[in-house]
Amino acid sequence: PNEPPMVFHLLPFFGSTIIYGMDPPTFFRKNRAKYGDVFTFILLGKKTTVAVGPAGNDFILNGKLKDVNAEEIYTVLTTPVFGRDVVYDCPNAKLMEQKKFMKIALTTEAFRSYVPIISGEVRDYIKRSPAFKGQSGIVDIPKKMAEITIFTASHALQGQAIRKKFDESLAALYHDLDMGFTPVNFILHWAPLPWNQKRDHAQSTVAKVYMDTIKERRANRDDDHELDMMKHLMSSTYKNGTPVPDHEIAHMMIALLMAGQHSSSSTSSWIMLRLAQNPQIVEELYQEQVKALGADLPPLQYEDLAKLPLNQAIIKETLRLHAPIHSIMRAVKSPMPVPGTKYVIPTSHTLLAAPGVSASDPNFFPNPEVWDPHRWEANSPNAPIMHGEEDEEKIDYGYGLVSKGGKSPYLPFGAGRHRCIGEQFANLQLQTITAEIVRAFKLSNVDGGNTIIGTDYASLFSRPLEPANIRWERRN
Ligand code: HEM
C-alpha cells in the first residue's frame, strides 16, 4: 500500500534491468511521462524507486543519515578497488572527515600551482603523441583524453614523484583496477574470476607504490614546495588526534584518482566531440583567448580562466547533457514518506536519483537536446529557467558548506552529504585542457557534418561509444 507505481515488466528478477541498462536517461524519461516523478522498477531482483526533478533529487540526496545510506550499496564495488578504511569502508562520519581533508587541500594557492602543471602536461602530450604528428589527422579521441586526464590529475593531485611512475608501472595497474569497477561486479565482486584476481593484485601493488612514496617523501623533504593532495594528507589528523595512517592515504589516493579519472576523462572526450561537431565554437574560443589574454597567448595562469566565460560555459553545457553519473543510489534504512505525495518508500527498496533528468527537461532548459554553450549567457533565448537557484540553501555535513541543491535542476556534481569535492578541480582541469587544445588545433567531424556519437552506458560512468574519431588540424 502507498508504494509508488511499478514499471510494467514481464521477467521476474530481471524486471527492467536490460531496458534500464541500455539507456537509463530514455528509460527515466519514458517512465516519468507514464507514471509521474516517482516510480519503482526491478533492477536485478531489487525494487528500485526513482524520484526525479528537483524535489526528487532533494528527497534522496539530502536524505537523513538514519533514512538513507550510500556505503551499503557501493562498498562491494569500491572497497576491493580502493582498499580498506576509506570512503565506503568506514562509518559516514569518517568519510566526512576524509572529505574535509581533501577539500582543505584544494586551496587557491594549490589551484594556482595546478594550472601550469596541467598546461605543461597537455603540451608535452601533444608534442610526443604519434596521434598528433604532422599538420592534420584523425584521432580516436577518448583514448587520448583518458591519458591526458590521468597524467594531468596524477601530477597535480599526487605530485611529481607519482606522476613519473605513470610512465612505467602505474598505468597498467590502474587499468587492472578499473576492471573491478564494472556493473557486473555488483553481483560478482566476490568471485575468483580472472579480472577480480587482477584487481586484487593491482590494488595491493598500487597501494604499496603510494606507501613507499610517502615514506620517501617523509625522509627527504626536497618536495616541500609541492601543493598536491598526497602531501596535504601526510600532515592531516583526525578529530580524535590520530594522524591519517599511510595505508589510508594510499587508499584515498586510489579513490580520488578513480573518481576523478572516469568522470573527467569522459567529460573531456565529450567536450572534444562537441567541439568537433561545432567548429565555429572552436574559433569563438580561440578568439576569446586572443581578446582576453593577448594575441601572443602567454602561458595560461589560474587567474586567466575566469576571463574566459565561453571556455567555462563549454564545461557547464557539456556536463548538462553528458553528466558521467546517470544514477545515484541509496539504501533505505527506515520507511520514508515522499513529501507532497501519499507514497511511503519501505526499507526493502533502493532509492535512485537521476539529476540528468531535470538537466534535460524543457521546463528548465529551452531546446534541451541542443548543446548550446551560449545558453549560459543571461540574454540567450535558451537561458535556463531557474527557480530560485540564486538563494540556494547551504549546509555543512562535516566537510564545509555545500549547496543543498534542493531547487536546482542542474546537479552534475550531486548534492548533500555525498556531494563531489572535486568540482573545482575538475573545472580547472577541464578548462585548462580545453584552452590548450583550442590553442593547438582546429577540430571538426571526420565527415565535416554535425552529428554526435551515441553514449556507452555499459560501464558505471557513461562515456562516448568507441571508436569516436574526430579530425584535427594544427593552427598556423
Ligand atoms: C562525489 C560527479 C570529478 C571526487 C561525486 C558525486 C557526483 C560526482 C555526482 C556524488 C555521488 C553520490 O552522491 O553518490 C563528478 C563529476 C566530475 C567529478 C561530474 C567531473 C567532471 C571528481 C574529481 C574528484 C572527485 C576530479 C577528485 C579530485 C569525488 C569524491 C566524492 C565525489 C571524493 C564523494 C563521494 C561521497 O561522498 O560519497 N562526484 N565528480 N570527483 N566525487 Fe566527484
Short mmCIF file of C-alpha atoms in Angstrom, two decimals, residues 265-433:
data_model
loop_
_atom_site.label_atom_id
_atom_site.label_comp_id
_atom_site.label_asym_id
_atom_site.label_seq_id
_atom_site.Cartn_x
_atom_site.Cartn_y
_atom_site.Cartn_z
CA SER A 265 38.04 11.67 -18.87
CA SER A 266 34.54 11.05 -20.16
CA THR A 267 33.67 14.75 -19.89
CA SER A 268 36.80 15.87 -21.73
CA SER A 269 36.05 13.39 -24.52
CA TRP A 270 32.52 14.76 -24.85
CA ILE A 271 33.93 18.29 -24.92
CA MET A 272 36.21 17.42 -27.85
CA LEU A 273 33.37 15.61 -29.66
CA ARG A 274 31.01 18.57 -29.15
CA LEU A 275 33.68 20.99 -30.35
CA ALA A 276 34.29 18.87 -33.45
CA GLN A 277 30.55 18.96 -34.07
CA ASN A 278 30.64 22.78 -33.73
CA PRO A 279 33.87 24.06 -35.37
CA GLN A 280 32.59 27.66 -35.22
CA ILE A 281 32.62 27.43 -31.40
CA VAL A 282 36.28 26.35 -31.53
CA GLU A 283 37.02 29.58 -33.38
CA GLU A 284 35.00 31.62 -30.89
CA LEU A 285 37.01 30.03 -28.08
CA TYR A 286 40.28 30.85 -29.81
CA GLN A 287 39.20 34.48 -30.35
CA GLU A 288 38.07 34.69 -26.73
CA GLN A 289 41.59 33.82 -25.60
CA VAL A 290 43.19 36.24 -28.06
CA LYS A 291 40.93 39.08 -26.84
CA ALA A 292 41.20 38.35 -23.13
CA LEU A 293 44.84 37.27 -22.86
CA GLY A 294 46.57 38.91 -25.83
CA ALA A 295 47.44 37.79 -29.37
CA ASP A 296 50.70 36.17 -28.25
CA LEU A 297 48.71 33.81 -25.95
CA PRO A 298 51.04 33.79 -22.95
CA PRO A 299 51.30 30.67 -20.72
CA LEU A 300 47.95 30.03 -19.02
CA GLN A 301 47.56 31.08 -15.39
CA TYR A 302 44.84 30.24 -12.89
CA GLU A 303 43.56 33.84 -12.96
CA ASP A 304 43.13 33.65 -16.76
CA LEU A 305 40.41 31.00 -16.52
CA ALA A 306 37.90 33.46 -15.03
CA LYS A 307 38.48 35.76 -18.02
CA LEU A 308 37.24 33.08 -20.43
CA PRO A 309 33.46 32.76 -19.84
CA LEU A 310 32.75 30.82 -23.04
CA ASN A 311 35.54 28.37 -22.18
CA GLN A 312 33.85 27.91 -18.77
CA ALA A 313 30.42 27.50 -20.36
CA ILE A 314 31.74 24.66 -22.54
CA ILE A 315 32.28 22.55 -19.42
CA LYS A 316 28.95 23.54 -17.90
CA GLU A 317 26.94 22.78 -21.02
CA THR A 318 28.74 19.52 -21.71
CA LEU A 319 28.02 18.31 -18.17
CA ARG A 320 24.37 19.29 -18.62
CA LEU A 321 23.93 16.82 -21.47
CA HIS A 322 26.69 14.31 -20.69
CA ALA A 323 26.97 14.04 -16.91
CA PRO A 324 29.04 10.87 -16.43
CA ILE A 325 26.99 9.71 -13.41
CA HIS A 326 23.44 8.95 -14.54
CA SER A 327 22.23 7.05 -11.44
CA ILE A 328 22.97 7.75 -7.78
CA MET A 329 21.81 5.00 -5.41
CA ARG A 330 20.99 4.82 -1.71
CA ALA A 331 19.79 2.01 0.55
CA VAL A 332 16.62 2.87 2.52
CA LYS A 333 17.12 2.45 6.29
CA SER A 334 13.69 3.47 7.62
CA PRO A 335 10.32 3.91 5.84
CA MET A 336 10.41 7.27 4.02
CA PRO A 337 7.27 9.27 3.23
CA VAL A 338 7.73 11.19 -0.05
CA PRO A 339 6.80 14.85 0.63
CA GLY A 340 3.73 16.04 -1.27
CA THR A 341 2.60 12.51 -2.17
CA LYS A 342 0.83 9.62 -0.46
CA TYR A 343 3.81 7.33 -1.06
CA VAL A 344 5.97 5.74 1.61
CA ILE A 345 9.20 4.01 0.50
CA PRO A 346 9.80 0.82 2.51
CA THR A 347 13.22 -0.36 3.66
CA SER A 348 13.15 -3.21 1.13
CA HIS A 349 13.65 -0.65 -1.68
CA THR A 350 16.73 1.07 -3.09
CA LEU A 351 16.42 4.76 -3.99
CA LEU A 352 17.76 6.08 -7.27
CA ALA A 353 18.36 9.78 -8.02
CA ALA A 354 18.91 10.86 -11.63
CA PRO A 355 19.80 14.56 -11.73
CA GLY A 356 20.29 14.29 -15.51
CA VAL A 357 16.51 14.15 -15.94
CA SER A 358 15.93 17.74 -14.82
CA ALA A 359 19.09 18.88 -16.65
CA SER A 360 17.44 17.84 -19.93
CA ASP A 361 13.88 18.92 -19.05
CA PRO A 362 12.40 21.62 -21.35
CA ASN A 363 10.70 23.20 -18.32
CA PHE A 364 14.14 24.26 -17.15
CA PHE A 365 16.25 24.29 -20.32
CA PRO A 366 14.65 25.50 -23.59
CA ASN A 367 15.57 23.20 -26.50
CA PRO A 368 17.20 20.85 -24.02
CA GLU A 369 18.67 18.49 -26.60
CA VAL A 370 20.71 21.28 -28.23
CA TRP A 371 24.28 21.63 -26.98
CA ASP A 372 24.49 25.42 -26.76
CA PRO A 373 27.23 26.82 -24.50
CA HIS A 374 25.81 30.32 -25.12
CA ARG A 375 22.67 29.36 -23.20
CA TRP A 376 24.60 30.18 -20.02
CA GLU A 377 24.70 33.88 -21.06
CA ALA A 378 21.98 35.97 -19.41
CA ASN A 379 20.11 37.10 -22.55
CA SER A 380 20.23 33.84 -24.51
CA PRO A 381 16.86 32.53 -25.78
CA ASN A 382 17.94 29.13 -24.41
CA ALA A 383 18.95 30.51 -20.98
CA PRO A 384 17.97 28.19 -18.14
CA ILE A 385 14.65 28.92 -16.46
CA MET A 386 15.84 28.83 -12.86
CA HIS A 387 13.53 28.65 -9.87
CA GLY A 388 15.46 30.43 -7.15
CA GLU A 389 18.82 28.69 -7.52
CA GLU A 390 20.46 32.01 -6.58
CA ASP A 391 19.33 31.99 -2.94
CA GLU A 392 20.18 28.33 -2.57
CA GLU A 393 20.34 26.99 0.95
CA LYS A 394 23.78 25.89 2.16
CA ILE A 395 24.50 23.22 4.71
CA ASP A 396 27.56 21.74 6.46
CA TYR A 397 27.68 17.96 6.63
CA GLY A 398 31.10 17.99 8.23
CA TYR A 399 33.33 18.90 5.27
CA GLY A 400 32.46 22.58 4.77
CA LEU A 401 29.41 24.40 3.41
CA VAL A 402 27.81 22.78 0.38
CA SER A 403 24.75 23.74 -1.61
CA LYS A 404 21.72 21.60 -0.72
CA GLY A 405 20.70 21.81 -4.34
CA GLY A 406 17.09 21.37 -3.32
CA LYS A 407 15.77 23.68 -6.01
CA SER A 408 18.36 23.31 -8.71
CA PRO A 409 17.58 21.35 -11.88
CA TYR A 410 21.32 21.20 -12.59
CA LEU A 411 23.35 18.92 -10.28
CA PRO A 412 26.09 17.15 -12.25
CA PHE A 413 28.19 17.07 -9.07
CA GLY A 414 25.41 15.76 -6.84
CA ALA A 415 24.19 17.43 -3.64
CA GLY A 416 24.24 17.00 0.10
CA ARG A 417 26.39 14.74 2.25
CA HIS A 418 27.96 12.85 -0.65
CA ARG A 419 28.40 15.82 -2.95
CA CYS A 420 31.54 15.97 -5.05
CA ILE A 421 34.60 17.65 -3.50
CA GLY A 422 36.36 17.54 -6.88
CA GLU A 423 34.12 20.02 -8.70
CA GLN A 424 36.53 22.96 -8.65
CA PHE A 425 39.49 20.77 -9.52
CA ALA A 426 37.56 19.15 -12.39
CA ASN A 427 36.54 22.57 -13.72
CA LEU A 428 40.10 23.84 -13.53
CA GLN A 429 41.44 20.70 -15.19
CA LEU A 430 38.82 20.63 -17.96
CA GLN A 431 39.05 24.37 -18.67
CA THR A 432 42.84 24.21 -18.89
CA ILE A 433 42.77 21.16 -21.18
#
